PDB file of C-alpha atoms in Angstrom:
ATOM      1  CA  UNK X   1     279.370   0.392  38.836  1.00 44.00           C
ATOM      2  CA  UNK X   2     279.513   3.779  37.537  1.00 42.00           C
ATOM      3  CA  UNK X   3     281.069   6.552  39.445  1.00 38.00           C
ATOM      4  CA  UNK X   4     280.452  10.485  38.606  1.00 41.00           C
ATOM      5  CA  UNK X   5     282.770  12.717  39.323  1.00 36.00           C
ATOM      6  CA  UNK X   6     281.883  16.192  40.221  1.00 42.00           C
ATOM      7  CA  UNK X   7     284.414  19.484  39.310  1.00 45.00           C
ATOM      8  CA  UNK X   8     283.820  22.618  41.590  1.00 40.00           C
ATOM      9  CA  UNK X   9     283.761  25.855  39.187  1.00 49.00           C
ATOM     10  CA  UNK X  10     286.768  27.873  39.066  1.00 48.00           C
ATOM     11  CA  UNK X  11     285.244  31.064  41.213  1.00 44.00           C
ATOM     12  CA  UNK X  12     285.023  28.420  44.157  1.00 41.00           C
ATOM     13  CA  UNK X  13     288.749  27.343  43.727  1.00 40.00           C
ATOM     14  CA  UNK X  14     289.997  31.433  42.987  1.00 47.00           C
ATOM     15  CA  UNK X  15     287.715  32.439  46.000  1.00 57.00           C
ATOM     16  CA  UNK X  16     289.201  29.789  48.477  1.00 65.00           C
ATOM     17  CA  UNK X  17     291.857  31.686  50.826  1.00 80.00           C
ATOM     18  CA  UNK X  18     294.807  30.100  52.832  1.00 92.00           C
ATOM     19  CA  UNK X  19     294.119  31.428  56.134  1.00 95.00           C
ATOM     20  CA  UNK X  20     295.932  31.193  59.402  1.00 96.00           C
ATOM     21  CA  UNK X  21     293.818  32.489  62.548  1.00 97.00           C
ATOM     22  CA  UNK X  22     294.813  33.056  65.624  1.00 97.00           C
ATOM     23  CA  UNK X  23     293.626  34.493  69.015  1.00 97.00           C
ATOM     24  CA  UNK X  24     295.920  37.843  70.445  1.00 97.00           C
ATOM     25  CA  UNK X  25     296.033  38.835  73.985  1.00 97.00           C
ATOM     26  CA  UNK X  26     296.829  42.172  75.739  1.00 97.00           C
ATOM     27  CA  UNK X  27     297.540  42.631  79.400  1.00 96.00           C
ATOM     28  CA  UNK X  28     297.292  46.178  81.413  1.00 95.00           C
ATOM     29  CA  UNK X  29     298.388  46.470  84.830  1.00 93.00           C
ATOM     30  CA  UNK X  30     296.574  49.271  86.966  1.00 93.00           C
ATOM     31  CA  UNK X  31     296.744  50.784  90.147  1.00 90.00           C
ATOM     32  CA  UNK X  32     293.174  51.366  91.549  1.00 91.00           C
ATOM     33  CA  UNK X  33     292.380  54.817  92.167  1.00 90.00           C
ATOM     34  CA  UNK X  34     289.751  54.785  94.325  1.00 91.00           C
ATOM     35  CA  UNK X  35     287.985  52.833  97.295  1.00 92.00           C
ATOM     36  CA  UNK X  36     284.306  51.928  98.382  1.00 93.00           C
ATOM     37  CA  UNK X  37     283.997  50.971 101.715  1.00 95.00           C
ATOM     38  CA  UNK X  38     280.509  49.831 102.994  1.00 96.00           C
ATOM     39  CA  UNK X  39     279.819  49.943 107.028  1.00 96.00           C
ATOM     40  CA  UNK X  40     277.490  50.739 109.318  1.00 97.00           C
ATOM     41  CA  UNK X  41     275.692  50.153 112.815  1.00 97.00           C
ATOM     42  CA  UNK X  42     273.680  47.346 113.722  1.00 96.00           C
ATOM     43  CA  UNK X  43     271.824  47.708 117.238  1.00 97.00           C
ATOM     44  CA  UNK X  44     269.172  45.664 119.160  1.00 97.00           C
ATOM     45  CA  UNK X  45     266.362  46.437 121.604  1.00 96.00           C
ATOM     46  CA  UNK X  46     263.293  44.872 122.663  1.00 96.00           C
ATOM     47  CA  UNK X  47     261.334  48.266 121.740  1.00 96.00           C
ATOM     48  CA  UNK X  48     261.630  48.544 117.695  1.00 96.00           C
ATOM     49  CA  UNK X  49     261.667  52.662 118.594  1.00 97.00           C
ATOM     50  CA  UNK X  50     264.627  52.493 120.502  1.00 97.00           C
ATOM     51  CA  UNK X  51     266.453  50.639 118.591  1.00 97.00           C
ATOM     52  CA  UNK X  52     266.159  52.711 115.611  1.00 97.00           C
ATOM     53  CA  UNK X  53     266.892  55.940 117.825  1.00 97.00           C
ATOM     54  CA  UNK X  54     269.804  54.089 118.868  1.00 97.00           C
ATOM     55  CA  UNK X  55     271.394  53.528 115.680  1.00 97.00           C
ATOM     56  CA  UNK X  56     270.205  56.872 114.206  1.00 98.00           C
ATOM     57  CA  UNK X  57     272.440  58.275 117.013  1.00 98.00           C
ATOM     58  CA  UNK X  58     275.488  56.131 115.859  1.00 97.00           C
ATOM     59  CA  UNK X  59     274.854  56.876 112.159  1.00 98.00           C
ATOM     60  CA  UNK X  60     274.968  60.463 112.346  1.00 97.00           C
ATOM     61  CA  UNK X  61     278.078  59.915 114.753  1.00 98.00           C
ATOM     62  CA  UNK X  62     279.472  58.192 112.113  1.00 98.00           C
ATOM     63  CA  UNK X  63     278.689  60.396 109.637  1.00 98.00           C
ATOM     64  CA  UNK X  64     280.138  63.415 111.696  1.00 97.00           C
ATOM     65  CA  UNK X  65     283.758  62.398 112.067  1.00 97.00           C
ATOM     66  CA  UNK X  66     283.897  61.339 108.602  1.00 97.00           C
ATOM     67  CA  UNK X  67     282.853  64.831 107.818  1.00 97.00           C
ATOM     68  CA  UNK X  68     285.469  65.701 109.715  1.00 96.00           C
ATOM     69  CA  UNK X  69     288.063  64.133 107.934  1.00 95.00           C
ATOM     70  CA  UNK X  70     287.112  65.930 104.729  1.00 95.00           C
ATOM     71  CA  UNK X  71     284.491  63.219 103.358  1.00 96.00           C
ATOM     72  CA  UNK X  72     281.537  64.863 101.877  1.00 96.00           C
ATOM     73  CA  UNK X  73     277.760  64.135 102.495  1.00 95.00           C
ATOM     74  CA  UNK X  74     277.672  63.076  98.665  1.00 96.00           C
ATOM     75  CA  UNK X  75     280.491  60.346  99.489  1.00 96.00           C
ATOM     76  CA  UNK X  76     278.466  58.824 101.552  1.00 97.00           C
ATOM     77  CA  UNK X  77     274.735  56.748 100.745  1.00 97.00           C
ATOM     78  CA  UNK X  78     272.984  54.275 101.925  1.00 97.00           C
ATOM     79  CA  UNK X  79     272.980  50.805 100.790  1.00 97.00           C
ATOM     80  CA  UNK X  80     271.229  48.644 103.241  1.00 96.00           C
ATOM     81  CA  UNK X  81     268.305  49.425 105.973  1.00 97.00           C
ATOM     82  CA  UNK X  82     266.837  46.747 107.377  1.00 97.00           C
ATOM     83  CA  UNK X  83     264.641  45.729 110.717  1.00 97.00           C
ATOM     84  CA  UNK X  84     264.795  42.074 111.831  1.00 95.00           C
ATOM     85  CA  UNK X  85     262.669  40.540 114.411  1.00 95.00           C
ATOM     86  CA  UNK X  86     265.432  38.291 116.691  1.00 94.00           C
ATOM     87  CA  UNK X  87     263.600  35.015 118.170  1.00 94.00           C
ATOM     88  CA  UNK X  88     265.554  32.362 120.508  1.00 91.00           C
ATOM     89  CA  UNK X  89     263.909  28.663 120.699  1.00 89.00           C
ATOM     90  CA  UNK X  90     262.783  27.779 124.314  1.00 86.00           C
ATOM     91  CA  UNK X  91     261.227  24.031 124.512  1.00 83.00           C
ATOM     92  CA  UNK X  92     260.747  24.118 120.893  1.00 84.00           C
ATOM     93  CA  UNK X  93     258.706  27.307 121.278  1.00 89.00           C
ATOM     94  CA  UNK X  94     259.883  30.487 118.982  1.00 90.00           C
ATOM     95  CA  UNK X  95     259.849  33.316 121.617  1.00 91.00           C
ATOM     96  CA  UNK X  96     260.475  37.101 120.838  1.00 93.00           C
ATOM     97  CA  UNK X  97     263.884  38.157 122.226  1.00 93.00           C
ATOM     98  CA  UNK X  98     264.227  41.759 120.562  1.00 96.00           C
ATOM     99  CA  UNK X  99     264.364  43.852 117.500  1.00 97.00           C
ATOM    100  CA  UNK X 100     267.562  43.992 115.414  1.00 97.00           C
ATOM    101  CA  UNK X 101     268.297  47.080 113.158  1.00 97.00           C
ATOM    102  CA  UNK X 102     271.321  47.329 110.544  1.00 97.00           C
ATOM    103  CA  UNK X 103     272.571  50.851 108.341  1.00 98.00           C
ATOM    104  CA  UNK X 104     274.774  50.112 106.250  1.00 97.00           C
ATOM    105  CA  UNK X 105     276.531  53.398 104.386  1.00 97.00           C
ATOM    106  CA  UNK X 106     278.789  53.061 101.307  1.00 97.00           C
ATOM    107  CA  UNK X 107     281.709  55.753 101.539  1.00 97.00           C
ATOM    108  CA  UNK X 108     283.427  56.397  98.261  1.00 96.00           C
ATOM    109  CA  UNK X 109     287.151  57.612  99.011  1.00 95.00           C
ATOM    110  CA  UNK X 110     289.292  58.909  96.207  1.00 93.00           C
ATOM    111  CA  UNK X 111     292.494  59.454  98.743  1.00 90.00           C
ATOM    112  CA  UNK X 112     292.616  55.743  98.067  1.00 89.00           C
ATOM    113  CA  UNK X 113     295.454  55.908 101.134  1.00 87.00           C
ATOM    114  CA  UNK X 114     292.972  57.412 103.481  1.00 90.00           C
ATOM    115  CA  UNK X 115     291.058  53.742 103.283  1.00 91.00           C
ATOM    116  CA  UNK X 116     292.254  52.448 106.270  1.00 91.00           C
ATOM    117  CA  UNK X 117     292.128  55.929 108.460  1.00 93.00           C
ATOM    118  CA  UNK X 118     288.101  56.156 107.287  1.00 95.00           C
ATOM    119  CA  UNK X 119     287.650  52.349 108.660  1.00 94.00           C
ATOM    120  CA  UNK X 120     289.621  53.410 111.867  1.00 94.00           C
ATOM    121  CA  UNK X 121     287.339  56.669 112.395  1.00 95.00           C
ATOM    122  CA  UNK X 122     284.054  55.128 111.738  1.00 96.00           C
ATOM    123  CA  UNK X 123     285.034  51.892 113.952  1.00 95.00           C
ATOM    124  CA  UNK X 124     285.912  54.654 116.820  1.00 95.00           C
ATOM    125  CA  UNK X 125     282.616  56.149 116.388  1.00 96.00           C
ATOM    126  CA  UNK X 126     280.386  53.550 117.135  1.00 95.00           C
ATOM    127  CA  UNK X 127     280.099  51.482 113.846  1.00 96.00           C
ATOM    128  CA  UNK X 128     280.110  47.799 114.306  1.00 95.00           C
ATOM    129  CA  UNK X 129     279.844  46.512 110.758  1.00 95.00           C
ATOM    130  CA  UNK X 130     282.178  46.627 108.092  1.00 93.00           C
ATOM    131  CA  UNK X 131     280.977  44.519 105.634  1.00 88.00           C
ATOM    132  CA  UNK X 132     283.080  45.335 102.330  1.00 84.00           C
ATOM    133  CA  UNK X 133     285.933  46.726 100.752  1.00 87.00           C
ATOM    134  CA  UNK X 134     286.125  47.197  97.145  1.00 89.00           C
ATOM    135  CA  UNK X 135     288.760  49.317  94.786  1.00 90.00           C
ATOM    136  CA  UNK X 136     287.888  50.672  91.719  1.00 89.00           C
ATOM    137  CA  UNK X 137     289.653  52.000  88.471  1.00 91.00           C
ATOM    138  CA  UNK X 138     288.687  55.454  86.716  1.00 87.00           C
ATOM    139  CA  UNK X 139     288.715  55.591  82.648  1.00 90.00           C
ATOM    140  CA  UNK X 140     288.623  51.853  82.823  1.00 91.00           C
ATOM    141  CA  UNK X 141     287.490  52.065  78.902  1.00 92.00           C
ATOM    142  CA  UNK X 142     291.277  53.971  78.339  1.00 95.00           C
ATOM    143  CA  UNK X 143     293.494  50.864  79.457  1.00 95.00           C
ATOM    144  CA  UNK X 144     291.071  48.528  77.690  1.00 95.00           C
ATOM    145  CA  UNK X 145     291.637  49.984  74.841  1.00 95.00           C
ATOM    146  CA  UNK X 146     295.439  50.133  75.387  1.00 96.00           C
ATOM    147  CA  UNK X 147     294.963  46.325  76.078  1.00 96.00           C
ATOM    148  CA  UNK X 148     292.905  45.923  73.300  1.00 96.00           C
ATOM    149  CA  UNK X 149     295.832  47.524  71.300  1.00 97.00           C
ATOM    150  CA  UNK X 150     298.296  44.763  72.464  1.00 97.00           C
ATOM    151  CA  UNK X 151     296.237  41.903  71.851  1.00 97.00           C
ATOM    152  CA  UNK X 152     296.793  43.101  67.680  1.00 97.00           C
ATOM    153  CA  UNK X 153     300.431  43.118  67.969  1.00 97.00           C
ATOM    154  CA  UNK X 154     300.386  39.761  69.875  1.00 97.00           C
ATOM    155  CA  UNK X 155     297.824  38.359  66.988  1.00 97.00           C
ATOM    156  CA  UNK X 156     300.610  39.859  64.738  1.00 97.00           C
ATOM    157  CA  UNK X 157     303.597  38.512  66.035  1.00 97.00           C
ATOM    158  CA  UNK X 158     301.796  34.760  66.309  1.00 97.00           C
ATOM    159  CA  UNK X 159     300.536  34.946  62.853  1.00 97.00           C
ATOM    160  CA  UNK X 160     304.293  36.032  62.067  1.00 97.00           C
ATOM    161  CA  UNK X 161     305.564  32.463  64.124  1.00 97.00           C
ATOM    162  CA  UNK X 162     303.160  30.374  62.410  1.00 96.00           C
ATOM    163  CA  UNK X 163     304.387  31.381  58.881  1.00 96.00           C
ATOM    164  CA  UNK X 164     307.746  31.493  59.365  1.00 96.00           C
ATOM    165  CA  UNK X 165     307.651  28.254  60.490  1.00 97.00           C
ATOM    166  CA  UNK X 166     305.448  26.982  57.601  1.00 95.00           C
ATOM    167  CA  UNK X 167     307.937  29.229  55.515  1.00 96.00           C
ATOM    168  CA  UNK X 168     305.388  31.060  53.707  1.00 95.00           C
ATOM    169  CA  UNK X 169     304.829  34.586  53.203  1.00 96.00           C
ATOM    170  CA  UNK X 170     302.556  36.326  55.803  1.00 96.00           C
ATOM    171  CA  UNK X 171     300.075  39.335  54.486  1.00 95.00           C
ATOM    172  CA  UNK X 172     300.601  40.907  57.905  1.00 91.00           C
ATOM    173  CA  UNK X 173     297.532  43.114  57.240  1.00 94.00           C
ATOM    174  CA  UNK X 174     294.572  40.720  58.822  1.00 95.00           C
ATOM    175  CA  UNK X 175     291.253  40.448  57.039  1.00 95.00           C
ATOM    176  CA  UNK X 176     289.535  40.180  59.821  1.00 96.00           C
ATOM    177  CA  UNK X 177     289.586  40.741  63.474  1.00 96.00           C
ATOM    178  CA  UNK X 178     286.878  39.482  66.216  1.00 96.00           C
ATOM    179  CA  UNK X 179     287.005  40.965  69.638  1.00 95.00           C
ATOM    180  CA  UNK X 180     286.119  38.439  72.084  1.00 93.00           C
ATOM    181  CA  UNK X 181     283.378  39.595  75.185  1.00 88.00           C
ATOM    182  CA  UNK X 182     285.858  41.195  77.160  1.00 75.00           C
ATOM    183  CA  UNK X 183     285.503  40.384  81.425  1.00 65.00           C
ATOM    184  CA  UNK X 184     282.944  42.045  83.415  1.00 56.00           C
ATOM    185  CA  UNK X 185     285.363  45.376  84.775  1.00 51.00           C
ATOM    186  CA  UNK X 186     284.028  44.465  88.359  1.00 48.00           C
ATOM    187  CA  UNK X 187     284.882  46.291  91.407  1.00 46.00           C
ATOM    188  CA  UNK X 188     288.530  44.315  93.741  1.00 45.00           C
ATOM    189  CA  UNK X 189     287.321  43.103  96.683  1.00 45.00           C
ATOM    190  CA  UNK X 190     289.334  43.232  99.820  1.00 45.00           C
ATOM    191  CA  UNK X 191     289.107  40.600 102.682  1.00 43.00           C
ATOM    192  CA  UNK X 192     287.977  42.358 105.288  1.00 41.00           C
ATOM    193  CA  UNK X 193     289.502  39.708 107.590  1.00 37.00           C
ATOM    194  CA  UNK X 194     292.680  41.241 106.967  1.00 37.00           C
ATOM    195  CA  UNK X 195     291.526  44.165 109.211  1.00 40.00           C
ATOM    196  CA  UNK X 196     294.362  44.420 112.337  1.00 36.00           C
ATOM    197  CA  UNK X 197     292.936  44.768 115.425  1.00 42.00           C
ATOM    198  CA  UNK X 198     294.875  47.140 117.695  1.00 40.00           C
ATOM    199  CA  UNK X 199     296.819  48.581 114.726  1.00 44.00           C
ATOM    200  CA  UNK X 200     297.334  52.263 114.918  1.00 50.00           C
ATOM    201  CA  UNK X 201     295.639  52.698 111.057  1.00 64.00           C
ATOM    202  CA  UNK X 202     294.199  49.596 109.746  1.00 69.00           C
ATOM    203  CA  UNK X 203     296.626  48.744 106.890  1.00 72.00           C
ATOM    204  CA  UNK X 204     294.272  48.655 103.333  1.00 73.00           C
ATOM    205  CA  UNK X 205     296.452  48.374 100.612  1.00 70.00           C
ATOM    206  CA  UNK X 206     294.412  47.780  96.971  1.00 73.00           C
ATOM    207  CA  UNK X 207     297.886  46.182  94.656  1.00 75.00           C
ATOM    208  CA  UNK X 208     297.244  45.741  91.241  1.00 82.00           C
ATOM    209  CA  UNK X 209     294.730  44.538  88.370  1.00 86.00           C
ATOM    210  CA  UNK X 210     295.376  42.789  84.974  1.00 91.00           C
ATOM    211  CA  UNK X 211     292.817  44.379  82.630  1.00 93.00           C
ATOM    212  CA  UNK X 212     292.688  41.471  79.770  1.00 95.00           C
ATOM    213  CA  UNK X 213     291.603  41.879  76.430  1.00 95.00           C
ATOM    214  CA  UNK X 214     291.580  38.670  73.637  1.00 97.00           C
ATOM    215  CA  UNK X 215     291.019  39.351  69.885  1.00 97.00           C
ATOM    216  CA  UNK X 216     291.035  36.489  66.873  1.00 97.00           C
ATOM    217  CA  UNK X 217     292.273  37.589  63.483  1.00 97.00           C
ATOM    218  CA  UNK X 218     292.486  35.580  60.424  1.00 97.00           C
ATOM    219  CA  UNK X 219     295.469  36.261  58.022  1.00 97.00           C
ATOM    220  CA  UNK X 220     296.434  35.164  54.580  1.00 96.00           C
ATOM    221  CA  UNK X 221     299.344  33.583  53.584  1.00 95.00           C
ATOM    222  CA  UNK X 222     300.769  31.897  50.213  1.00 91.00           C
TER     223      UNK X 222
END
């Protein structure tokens, strides 16, 4: 039996590289800055037209003592309208019990500490929904990047492990980085069934967020 044997050219061998790759991670802890708070009035009447006068009434209530506590009209949209026929089921039958309206309002708050008083004020006022709590974080981009900036020294400093265990010598300069999709920057949500009844301001408090960013960078070593 004869056997070839087959030689790979000499670019292939000077091109090959010994490469040691490895992912880096960065970590930013943040305060949120700011608060969304969605609420609202939901009312019910067996006339559609008074039940929509109704919660107009408590609406612009609403909307009046937040004004009062310095919250602008462009704080404040709406997120949610909505009219629902309520039935009840007599003897199998489906019969028409009344009309059900819901506003909800989004109220952006950038006294992050006033959360709590605007949920207190708006409760007062007549609204009987409070559906969600969210905090947000301004120049989100700016502690990515100061994540994204850790991640390379932590790539660095594992590529650094790796060869001086291996006891080679590390070209510390990478030839090539990947950053890895990076998590959706979505808003914190707060339980809203943390809300104290009876308390004298309904204690909101936002903690902190990790803002994560991953790289992978290949180095060479010989």
């Amino acid at each position: 039996m004869h056997y070839q044997s087959y030689r790979y050219p000499n670019t292939i061998l000077e091109n090959k590289k010994e490469i040691i790759q490895v992912i880096g991670e960065g970590k930013v802890s943040v305060q949120p800055d700011h608060a969304k708070v969605t609420l609202g009035a939901s009312t019910e009447s067996k006339t559609l037209k008074l039940a929509q006068e109704e919660n107009a009434e408590l609406i612009t209530k609403i909307k009046r003592a937040l004004n009062q506590m310095g919250i602008k009209d462009k704080q404040i949209k709406t997120v949610d309208y909505s009219i629902f026929p309520q039935y009840d089921f007599v003897d199998g039958k489906q019969e028409f019990r009344t009309y059900k309206v819901d506003h909800l309002l989004e109220i952006s708050i950038f006294q992050i500490e006033m959360s709590g008083k605007v949920v207190d004020e708006a409760v007062k006022n007549g609204a009987n929904i409070v559906s969600n709590v969210k905090f947000e974080i301004s120049n989100y981009d700016q502690y990515y990047k100061e994540a994204l900036s850790l991640a390379v020294v932590n790539a660095i400093e594992k590529a650094e492990t790796i060869a001086r265990t291996l006891k080679v010598h590390l070209v510390k300069t990478p030839i090539l980085i990947t950053e890895n999709p990076k998590q959706p920057s979505g808003p914190i949500p707060f339980e809203t069934t943390a809300f104290v009844k009876g308390a004298a301001t309904t204690p909101i408090q936002p903690g902190s967020t990790d803002i994560m960013s991953t790289i992978t960078a290949d180095f060479e070593y010989h």
